[in-house]
Amino acid sequence: MSKPMAAPFLPRTLFDTESVGKAAERLAEAAGKAARAALKLGREAALGPLPHPEVMIMMIGKRCNLKCEFCELWKYTDLMRASMACHVIDQARTLGIPNLVITGGEPFVHPGIFEIISHAKNAHMGLNITTNGFFLRRDAQRITELKVDSLSVSIDGPREVHDHLRGRKGSFDRIQDGFAALREAGYPGIVNIYFVTTNKNVFHLRAMYEFAKERGFKFNFWPVNDAPDLHVRTEEEKTAYLDFCDWVVENDPDFHGRKDYYRAGLRYHSGAPFNVRCLGVEQQVGVFYNGDVIPCCMWGDPSLTIGNVFSQPLADILRSQSCSRTMEGMQTRGCDNGCFNHSLYEYNVRTGKPFIIEKGTVAQR
């Protein structure tokens, strides 16, 4: 025999119309909650479990003020509207994604950048901005006032080398002026130096590492992606690269566990065919300026698109069969889209498994 249902709440005096009204409101609210809960359970059953990425990487535009040898974003002017960026941030926070990386292009050419920053900080998100550093002098005070948690600034060598690779004379000095402005403003956040390793700057790796450490900055580097003319290939270049990699892995705790990644970088630059895997969606999720959602930051590759946040809720995209298939494929077959960035060594360190999957093989999750 089924257990009888409890009687609904009734007011003490049925003739007390105010009490009756309040009781009806409570009953309606309870029914609404039950219906929403049932809908949520039904949606989750239909769409699958919800991943919980730690970071959202949001490309707010393809526009850039520099003309780097290894990048073509200078050709474009496309931007995400600030209102849409804020909408995406709201969805991320609703899902419990705690951290946001704003990237481009160059984020500080976006006319709504500080509206987007303010919205992210008001949502209590940890915030990192990747930048070429050209506008730091202009914007140091606002960056400080808005409590941006960290800045990742691209520097690819000493003055002449950096300016050549970045396609604009004076770029290196502008960055130094920006650092001075940040110090003057009292910026309390973390500054990372990002160094893209090429055959034109590989001999400056140690010097730029020391440059960062002398200023109290963090340092990170990786082989240039998808730019064969700049790959490290000669024996002299490879020796310089490996000597620094072995030294920094041995001497700096921040780099422990990355030796396999750095050594595989030469295999990547040699053109040897292999697939790679990362924790896309599980650890990070990317949003392109046009709303496309991808597992990472390999912008513009339609094969990685799992939905569009401008036309459907982010929660539904992350629960979708398309997302599940992408995650499964990434772990078992890997990607072959030219990626070789820091998410690979993070996979290796976090899982203890190799990030390389040899062509034609299937790996275990």
CSV table of C-alpha atoms in Angstrom, one decimal:
chain,number,residue,atom,x,y,z
A,1,MET,CA,0.0,0.0,0.0
A,2,SER,CA,1.4,3.4,-0.9
A,3,LYS,CA,2.1,5.9,1.8
A,4,PRO,CA,-0.5,8.6,2.0
A,5,MET,CA,0.6,12.1,0.9
A,6,ALA,CA,0.9,14.7,3.6
A,7,ALA,CA,-2.0,17.2,3.6
A,8,PRO,CA,-1.1,20.6,2.1
A,9,PHE,CA,-0.7,23.6,4.4
A,10,LEU,CA,-4.0,25.3,5.2
A,11,PRO,CA,-4.5,28.6,7.1
A,12,ARG,CA,-5.9,28.5,10.6
A,13,THR,CA,-8.9,30.6,9.6
A,14,LEU,CA,-10.3,29.8,6.2
A,15,PHE,CA,-12.1,33.1,6.2
A,16,ASP,CA,-8.8,35.0,6.5
A,17,THR,CA,-8.5,36.0,2.9
A,18,GLU,CA,-5.0,37.3,3.4
A,19,SER,CA,-3.9,34.0,4.9
A,20,VAL,CA,-5.6,32.1,2.1
A,21,GLY,CA,-3.8,34.2,-0.5
A,22,LYS,CA,-0.4,33.7,1.2
A,23,ALA,CA,-1.1,30.0,1.4
A,24,ALA,CA,-1.9,29.8,-2.3
A,25,GLU,CA,1.3,31.7,-3.1
A,26,ARG,CA,3.3,29.2,-1.1
A,27,LEU,CA,1.6,26.3,-2.8
A,28,ALA,CA,2.2,27.8,-6.2
A,29,GLU,CA,5.8,28.5,-5.4
A,30,ALA,CA,6.3,24.9,-4.1
A,31,ALA,CA,4.7,23.5,-7.3
A,32,GLY,CA,6.9,25.7,-9.4
A,33,LYS,CA,10.0,24.5,-7.7
A,34,ALA,CA,9.0,20.9,-8.1
A,35,ALA,CA,8.3,21.5,-11.8
A,36,ARG,CA,11.6,23.2,-12.3
A,37,ALA,CA,13.4,20.4,-10.5
A,38,ALA,CA,11.7,17.8,-12.6
A,39,LEU,CA,12.6,19.8,-15.8
A,40,LYS,CA,16.2,20.0,-14.7
A,41,LEU,CA,16.4,16.2,-14.0
A,42,GLY,CA,14.8,15.5,-17.3
A,43,ARG,CA,17.2,17.8,-19.1
A,44,GLU,CA,20.2,16.3,-17.4
A,45,ALA,CA,19.0,12.8,-18.2
A,46,ALA,CA,18.5,13.8,-21.9
A,47,LEU,CA,21.7,15.7,-22.2
A,48,GLY,CA,24.1,14.0,-19.9
A,49,PRO,CA,26.2,15.2,-16.9
A,50,LEU,CA,27.5,18.7,-16.7
A,51,PRO,CA,31.3,19.1,-16.9
A,52,HIS,CA,32.8,21.6,-14.4
A,53,PRO,CA,35.7,23.4,-16.2
A,54,GLU,CA,37.9,25.5,-14.0
A,55,VAL,CA,38.6,28.2,-16.6
A,56,MET,CA,36.8,29.9,-19.4
A,57,ILE,CA,39.0,31.4,-22.1
A,58,MET,CA,37.1,34.2,-23.9
A,59,MET,CA,38.4,35.7,-27.1
A,60,ILE,CA,36.7,39.1,-27.2
A,61,GLY,CA,38.0,40.0,-30.6
A,62,LYS,CA,40.4,39.2,-33.5
A,63,ARG,CA,41.6,42.8,-33.7
A,64,CYS,CA,45.2,43.6,-32.9
A,65,ASN,CA,47.6,46.6,-33.2
A,66,LEU,CA,50.7,44.5,-33.9
A,67,LYS,CA,51.7,42.4,-36.9
A,68,CYS,CA,53.5,39.4,-35.4
A,69,GLU,CA,55.4,37.1,-37.8
A,70,PHE,CA,53.5,34.0,-36.4
A,71,CYS,CA,50.0,35.4,-36.3
A,72,GLU,CA,47.4,36.8,-38.8
A,73,LEU,CA,45.0,38.4,-36.4
A,74,TRP,CA,46.2,41.8,-37.5
A,75,LYS,CA,44.2,41.3,-40.7
A,76,TYR,CA,40.8,41.3,-38.9
A,77,THR,CA,38.6,43.8,-37.0
A,78,ASP,CA,36.0,41.5,-35.5
A,79,LEU,CA,34.9,42.1,-31.9
A,80,MET,CA,32.5,40.5,-29.5
A,81,ARG,CA,30.0,43.0,-28.2
A,82,ALA,CA,30.7,43.9,-24.6
A,83,SER,CA,27.0,43.2,-23.7
A,84,MET,CA,27.4,39.6,-25.1
A,85,ALA,CA,30.7,39.1,-23.3
A,86,CYS,CA,29.0,40.1,-20.0
A,87,HIS,CA,26.1,37.6,-20.9
A,88,VAL,CA,28.7,34.8,-21.3
A,89,ILE,CA,30.3,35.7,-18.0
A,90,ASP,CA,27.0,35.5,-16.2
A,91,GLN,CA,26.4,32.0,-17.7
A,92,ALA,CA,29.9,30.9,-16.6
A,93,ARG,CA,29.3,32.0,-13.0
A,94,THR,CA,25.9,30.4,-12.9
A,95,LEU,CA,27.7,27.1,-13.8
A,96,GLY,CA,30.3,27.7,-11.1
A,97,ILE,CA,33.3,28.4,-13.4
A,98,PRO,CA,35.6,30.3,-11.1
A,99,ASN,CA,38.2,31.8,-13.5
A,100,LEU,CA,38.2,33.8,-16.7
A,101,VAL,CA,41.0,34.4,-19.2
A,102,ILE,CA,40.4,37.4,-21.5
A,103,THR,CA,42.4,37.1,-24.7
A,104,GLY,CA,42.4,38.3,-28.3
A,105,GLY,CA,43.7,39.7,-30.6
A,106,GLU,CA,44.7,42.4,-28.2
A,107,PRO,CA,42.1,42.8,-25.5
A,108,PHE,CA,43.0,46.4,-24.7
A,109,VAL,CA,42.0,47.6,-28.2
A,110,HIS,CA,38.4,46.6,-27.4
A,111,PRO,CA,36.4,49.7,-26.6
A,112,GLY,CA,34.4,47.8,-24.0
A,113,ILE,CA,37.3,46.1,-22.3
A,114,PHE,CA,36.8,47.8,-18.9
A,115,GLU,CA,33.1,47.1,-18.9
A,116,ILE,CA,33.9,43.5,-19.4
A,117,ILE,CA,36.6,43.5,-16.7
A,118,SER,CA,34.3,45.2,-14.2
A,119,HIS,CA,31.5,42.7,-14.9
A,120,ALA,CA,33.9,39.8,-14.4
A,121,LYS,CA,35.2,41.2,-11.1
A,122,ASN,CA,31.7,42.0,-9.9
A,123,ALA,CA,30.9,38.3,-10.6
A,124,HIS,CA,33.9,37.5,-8.3
A,125,MET,CA,35.8,35.6,-11.0
A,126,GLY,CA,39.6,35.2,-10.9
A,127,LEU,CA,40.7,37.2,-13.9
A,128,ASN,CA,43.7,36.9,-16.2
A,129,ILE,CA,44.3,39.0,-19.3
A,130,THR,CA,46.8,38.1,-22.0
A,131,THR,CA,48.2,41.1,-23.8
A,132,ASN,CA,51.0,42.3,-26.0
A,133,GLY,CA,51.6,45.0,-23.4
A,134,PHE,CA,51.5,47.9,-25.8
A,135,PHE,CA,48.7,49.8,-23.9
A,136,LEU,CA,49.8,49.0,-20.3
A,137,ARG,CA,51.2,52.5,-19.8
A,138,ARG,CA,47.8,54.0,-20.8
A,139,ASP,CA,45.7,51.6,-18.8
A,140,ALA,CA,47.8,50.8,-15.7
A,141,GLN,CA,45.7,52.8,-13.3
A,142,ARG,CA,42.4,51.3,-14.3
A,143,ILE,CA,43.8,47.8,-14.4
A,144,THR,CA,45.0,48.4,-10.8
A,145,GLU,CA,41.7,49.9,-9.6
A,146,LEU,CA,39.7,47.1,-11.0
A,147,LYS,CA,41.9,44.5,-9.3
A,148,VAL,CA,42.8,42.4,-12.4
A,149,ASP,CA,44.4,39.3,-10.8
A,150,SER,CA,47.1,38.7,-13.3
A,151,LEU,CA,48.5,39.8,-16.6
A,152,SER,CA,50.3,37.6,-19.2
A,153,VAL,CA,52.5,39.8,-21.3
A,154,SER,CA,54.2,38.6,-24.5
A,155,ILE,CA,57.9,39.4,-24.7
A,156,ASP,CA,59.8,37.4,-27.3
A,157,GLY,CA,63.4,38.6,-26.7
A,158,PRO,CA,65.5,41.7,-26.2
A,159,ARG,CA,64.5,44.9,-27.9
A,160,GLU,CA,65.5,44.3,-31.5
A,161,VAL,CA,64.4,40.7,-31.6
A,162,HIS,CA,61.1,41.4,-29.9
A,163,ASP,CA,60.3,44.4,-32.2
A,164,HIS,CA,61.1,42.4,-35.3
A,165,LEU,CA,59.0,39.4,-34.3
A,166,ARG,CA,56.1,41.6,-33.2
A,167,GLY,CA,56.2,43.7,-36.4
A,168,ARG,CA,56.3,47.1,-34.7
A,169,LYS,CA,59.4,49.2,-33.7
A,170,GLY,CA,59.2,50.5,-30.2
A,171,SER,CA,57.0,47.7,-28.9
A,172,PHE,CA,59.6,46.5,-26.4
A,173,ASP,CA,60.1,50.0,-24.9
A,174,ARG,CA,56.3,50.5,-24.7
A,175,ILE,CA,56.1,47.3,-22.5
A,176,GLN,CA,58.9,48.6,-20.2
A,177,ASP,CA,57.0,51.9,-19.8
A,178,GLY,CA,53.9,49.9,-19.0
A,179,PHE,CA,55.7,47.9,-16.3
A,180,ALA,CA,56.8,51.2,-14.8
A,181,ALA,CA,53.3,52.6,-14.9
A,182,LEU,CA,52.0,49.4,-13.1
A,183,ARG,CA,54.6,49.9,-10.4
A,184,GLU,CA,53.6,53.5,-10.0
A,185,ALA,CA,50.0,52.6,-9.8
A,186,GLY,CA,50.7,50.0,-7.1
A,187,TYR,CA,49.5,47.1,-9.1
A,188,PRO,CA,49.3,44.1,-6.7
A,189,GLY,CA,48.6,41.3,-9.2
A,190,ILE,CA,50.8,38.7,-10.8
A,191,VAL,CA,52.7,39.5,-14.1
A,192,ASN,CA,53.6,36.6,-16.3
A,193,ILE,CA,56.1,36.9,-19.2
A,194,TYR,CA,55.0,34.7,-22.1
A,195,PHE,CA,57.8,33.8,-24.5
A,196,VAL,CA,57.0,32.1,-27.9
A,197,THR,CA,60.1,30.1,-28.9
A,198,THR,CA,61.2,30.5,-32.5
A,199,ASN,CA,64.5,30.0,-34.5
A,200,LYS,CA,64.9,33.8,-34.2
A,201,ASN,CA,64.9,34.0,-30.4
A,202,VAL,CA,65.9,30.6,-29.1
A,203,PHE,CA,69.3,31.8,-28.1
A,204,HIS,CA,67.7,34.4,-25.8
A,205,LEU,CA,65.6,32.0,-23.6
A,206,ARG,CA,67.9,32.2,-20.6
A,207,ALA,CA,68.3,36.0,-20.8
A,208,MET,CA,64.5,36.5,-20.9
A,209,TYR,CA,64.0,34.1,-18.1
A,210,GLU,CA,66.4,36.2,-16.0
A,211,PHE,CA,64.8,39.4,-17.2
A,212,ALA,CA,61.4,38.1,-15.8
A,213,LYS,CA,62.9,36.9,-12.5
A,214,GLU,CA,64.8,40.0,-11.8
A,215,ARG,CA,61.6,42.0,-11.9
A,216,GLY,CA,59.6,39.5,-9.7
A,217,PHE,CA,57.6,38.2,-12.7
A,218,LYS,CA,56.7,34.7,-13.6
A,219,PHE,CA,58.0,33.2,-16.9
A,220,ASN,CA,56.5,30.7,-19.3
A,221,PHE,CA,57.5,29.6,-22.8
A,222,TRP,CA,56.5,27.1,-25.5
A,223,PRO,CA,57.5,26.3,-29.1
A,224,VAL,CA,55.8,28.6,-31.7
A,225,ASN,CA,52.7,26.9,-33.0
A,226,ASP,CA,51.7,26.5,-36.7
A,227,ALA,CA,54.5,28.6,-38.1
A,228,PRO,CA,57.0,26.2,-40.0
A,229,ASP,CA,59.3,29.0,-41.1
A,230,LEU,CA,60.0,29.8,-37.5
A,231,HIS,CA,60.5,26.3,-36.2
A,232,VAL,CA,63.6,25.3,-34.3
A,233,ARG,CA,65.5,22.9,-36.6
A,234,THR,CA,69.2,23.4,-36.9
A,235,GLU,CA,71.5,21.5,-34.5
A,236,GLU,CA,72.7,24.7,-32.9
A,237,GLU,CA,69.1,25.9,-32.3
A,238,LYS,CA,68.1,22.5,-30.9
A,239,THR,CA,71.0,22.4,-28.6
A,240,ALA,CA,70.3,25.9,-27.2
A,241,TYR,CA,66.7,25.0,-26.7
A,242,LEU,CA,67.3,21.7,-25.0
A,243,ASP,CA,70.1,23.1,-22.8
A,244,PHE,CA,67.7,25.8,-21.4
A,245,CYS,CA,64.8,23.3,-21.1
A,246,ASP,CA,66.9,20.9,-19.1
A,247,TRP,CA,68.4,23.7,-16.9
A,248,VAL,CA,65.0,25.3,-16.1
A,249,VAL,CA,63.3,22.0,-15.3
A,250,GLU,CA,66.1,21.1,-13.0
A,251,ASN,CA,66.4,24.5,-11.2
A,252,ASP,CA,62.9,26.0,-11.1
A,253,PRO,CA,60.1,24.2,-9.3
A,254,ASP,CA,57.5,25.9,-11.5
A,255,PHE,CA,58.8,23.8,-14.4
A,256,HIS,CA,59.1,20.4,-12.8
A,257,GLY,CA,57.1,17.8,-14.7
A,258,ARG,CA,57.4,19.5,-18.1
A,259,LYS,CA,60.6,17.9,-19.5
A,260,ASP,CA,58.7,15.5,-21.7
A,261,TYR,CA,56.6,18.3,-23.1
A,262,TYR,CA,59.6,20.5,-23.9
A,263,ARG,CA,61.6,17.7,-25.6
A,264,ALA,CA,58.5,16.7,-27.6
A,265,GLY,CA,58.5,20.3,-28.9
A,266,LEU,CA,61.4,19.5,-31.1
A,267,ARG,CA,59.5,16.6,-32.5
A,268,TYR,CA,56.6,18.9,-33.2
A,269,HIS,CA,58.9,21.4,-34.9
A,270,SER,CA,60.4,18.6,-37.0
A,271,GLY,CA,57.0,17.9,-38.5
A,272,ALA,CA,56.7,14.4,-37.1
A,273,PRO,CA,53.0,13.3,-37.2
A,274,PHE,CA,51.3,12.7,-33.9
A,275,ASN,CA,48.1,13.7,-32.2
A,276,VAL,CA,47.8,15.4,-28.8
A,277,ARG,CA,45.3,15.5,-26.0
A,278,CYS,CA,44.5,17.9,-23.2
A,279,LEU,CA,41.8,18.4,-20.6
A,280,GLY,CA,39.6,20.5,-22.9
A,281,VAL,CA,36.1,21.1,-21.3
A,282,GLU,CA,37.1,19.1,-18.2
A,283,GLN,CA,39.6,21.8,-17.2
A,284,GLN,CA,38.9,24.7,-19.6
A,285,VAL,CA,36.4,25.8,-22.2
A,286,GLY,CA,36.9,28.5,-24.8
A,287,VAL,CA,34.4,31.0,-26.2
A,288,PHE,CA,35.2,32.6,-29.6
A,289,TYR,CA,34.3,36.2,-30.4
A,290,ASN,CA,31.3,35.0,-32.5
A,291,GLY,CA,29.9,32.8,-29.6
A,292,ASP,CA,31.3,29.5,-30.8
A,293,VAL,CA,32.2,27.2,-27.9
A,294,ILE,CA,35.2,25.0,-28.2
A,295,PRO,CA,37.2,22.8,-25.7
A,296,CYS,CA,40.3,25.0,-25.7
A,297,CYS,CA,41.7,28.1,-27.4
A,298,MET,CA,42.4,26.7,-30.9
A,299,TRP,CA,40.3,29.5,-32.4
A,300,GLY,CA,38.7,29.1,-35.8
A,301,ASP,CA,38.8,25.4,-36.2
A,302,PRO,CA,35.2,24.4,-37.0
A,303,SER,CA,35.8,20.7,-36.2
A,304,LEU,CA,36.2,21.7,-32.5
A,305,THR,CA,33.0,23.7,-32.3
A,306,ILE,CA,30.4,22.1,-29.9
A,307,GLY,CA,27.8,24.9,-29.9
A,308,ASN,CA,27.2,28.6,-29.9
A,309,VAL,CA,26.5,30.4,-26.6
A,310,PHE,CA,24.8,33.3,-28.4
A,311,SER,CA,22.0,30.9,-29.5
A,312,GLN,CA,21.8,28.3,-26.7
A,313,PRO,CA,22.6,28.2,-23.0
A,314,LEU,CA,26.2,27.3,-22.1
A,315,ALA,CA,24.9,24.6,-19.7
A,316,ASP,CA,23.0,22.8,-22.6
A,317,ILE,CA,26.1,23.0,-24.8
A,318,LEU,CA,28.3,21.5,-22.1
A,319,ARG,CA,25.8,18.7,-21.5
A,320,SER,CA,25.3,18.0,-25.2
A,321,GLN,CA,26.1,14.8,-27.1
A,322,SER,CA,28.4,17.0,-29.3
A,323,CYS,CA,30.4,18.0,-26.2
A,324,SER,CA,30.6,14.4,-24.9
A,325,ARG,CA,31.8,13.1,-28.3
A,326,THR,CA,34.4,15.8,-28.5
A,327,MET,CA,35.7,15.0,-25.0
A,328,GLU,CA,35.8,11.3,-25.7
A,329,GLY,CA,37.5,11.8,-29.0
A,330,MET,CA,40.1,14.1,-27.5
A,331,GLN,CA,41.1,11.5,-24.9
A,332,THR,CA,41.1,8.4,-27.1
A,333,ARG,CA,42.2,9.8,-30.5
A,334,GLY,CA,43.5,13.3,-29.7
A,335,CYS,CA,43.7,16.4,-31.9
A,336,ASP,CA,45.8,17.0,-35.0
A,337,ASN,CA,45.0,20.7,-35.5
A,338,GLY,CA,48.6,22.0,-34.9
A,339,CYS,CA,48.3,22.8,-31.2
A,340,PHE,CA,51.3,22.5,-29.0
A,341,ASN,CA,50.6,24.9,-26.0
A,342,HIS,CA,50.8,24.7,-22.2
A,343,SER,CA,47.6,22.7,-21.9
A,344,LEU,CA,49.5,19.6,-23.0
A,345,TYR,CA,52.0,19.6,-20.1
A,346,GLU,CA,49.2,20.4,-17.7
A,347,TYR,CA,47.5,17.2,-19.0
A,348,ASN,CA,50.7,15.2,-18.4
A,349,VAL,CA,51.2,16.6,-14.9
A,350,ARG,CA,47.5,16.2,-13.8
A,351,THR,CA,46.8,12.8,-15.2
A,352,GLY,CA,50.3,11.1,-15.2
A,353,LYS,CA,49.5,10.0,-18.8
A,354,PRO,CA,51.3,10.9,-22.0
A,355,PHE,CA,49.7,13.8,-23.9
A,356,ILE,CA,50.9,12.4,-27.3
A,357,ILE,CA,48.8,9.8,-29.1
A,358,GLU,CA,50.6,8.2,-32.1
A,359,LYS,CA,48.8,8.5,-35.4
A,360,GLY,CA,46.5,5.5,-36.1
A,361,THR,CA,46.3,4.4,-32.4
A,362,VAL,CA,43.5,4.7,-29.8
A,363,ALA,CA,44.5,5.6,-26.2
A,364,GLN,CA,42.7,4.7,-23.0
A,365,ARG,CA,41.0,7.5,-21.0
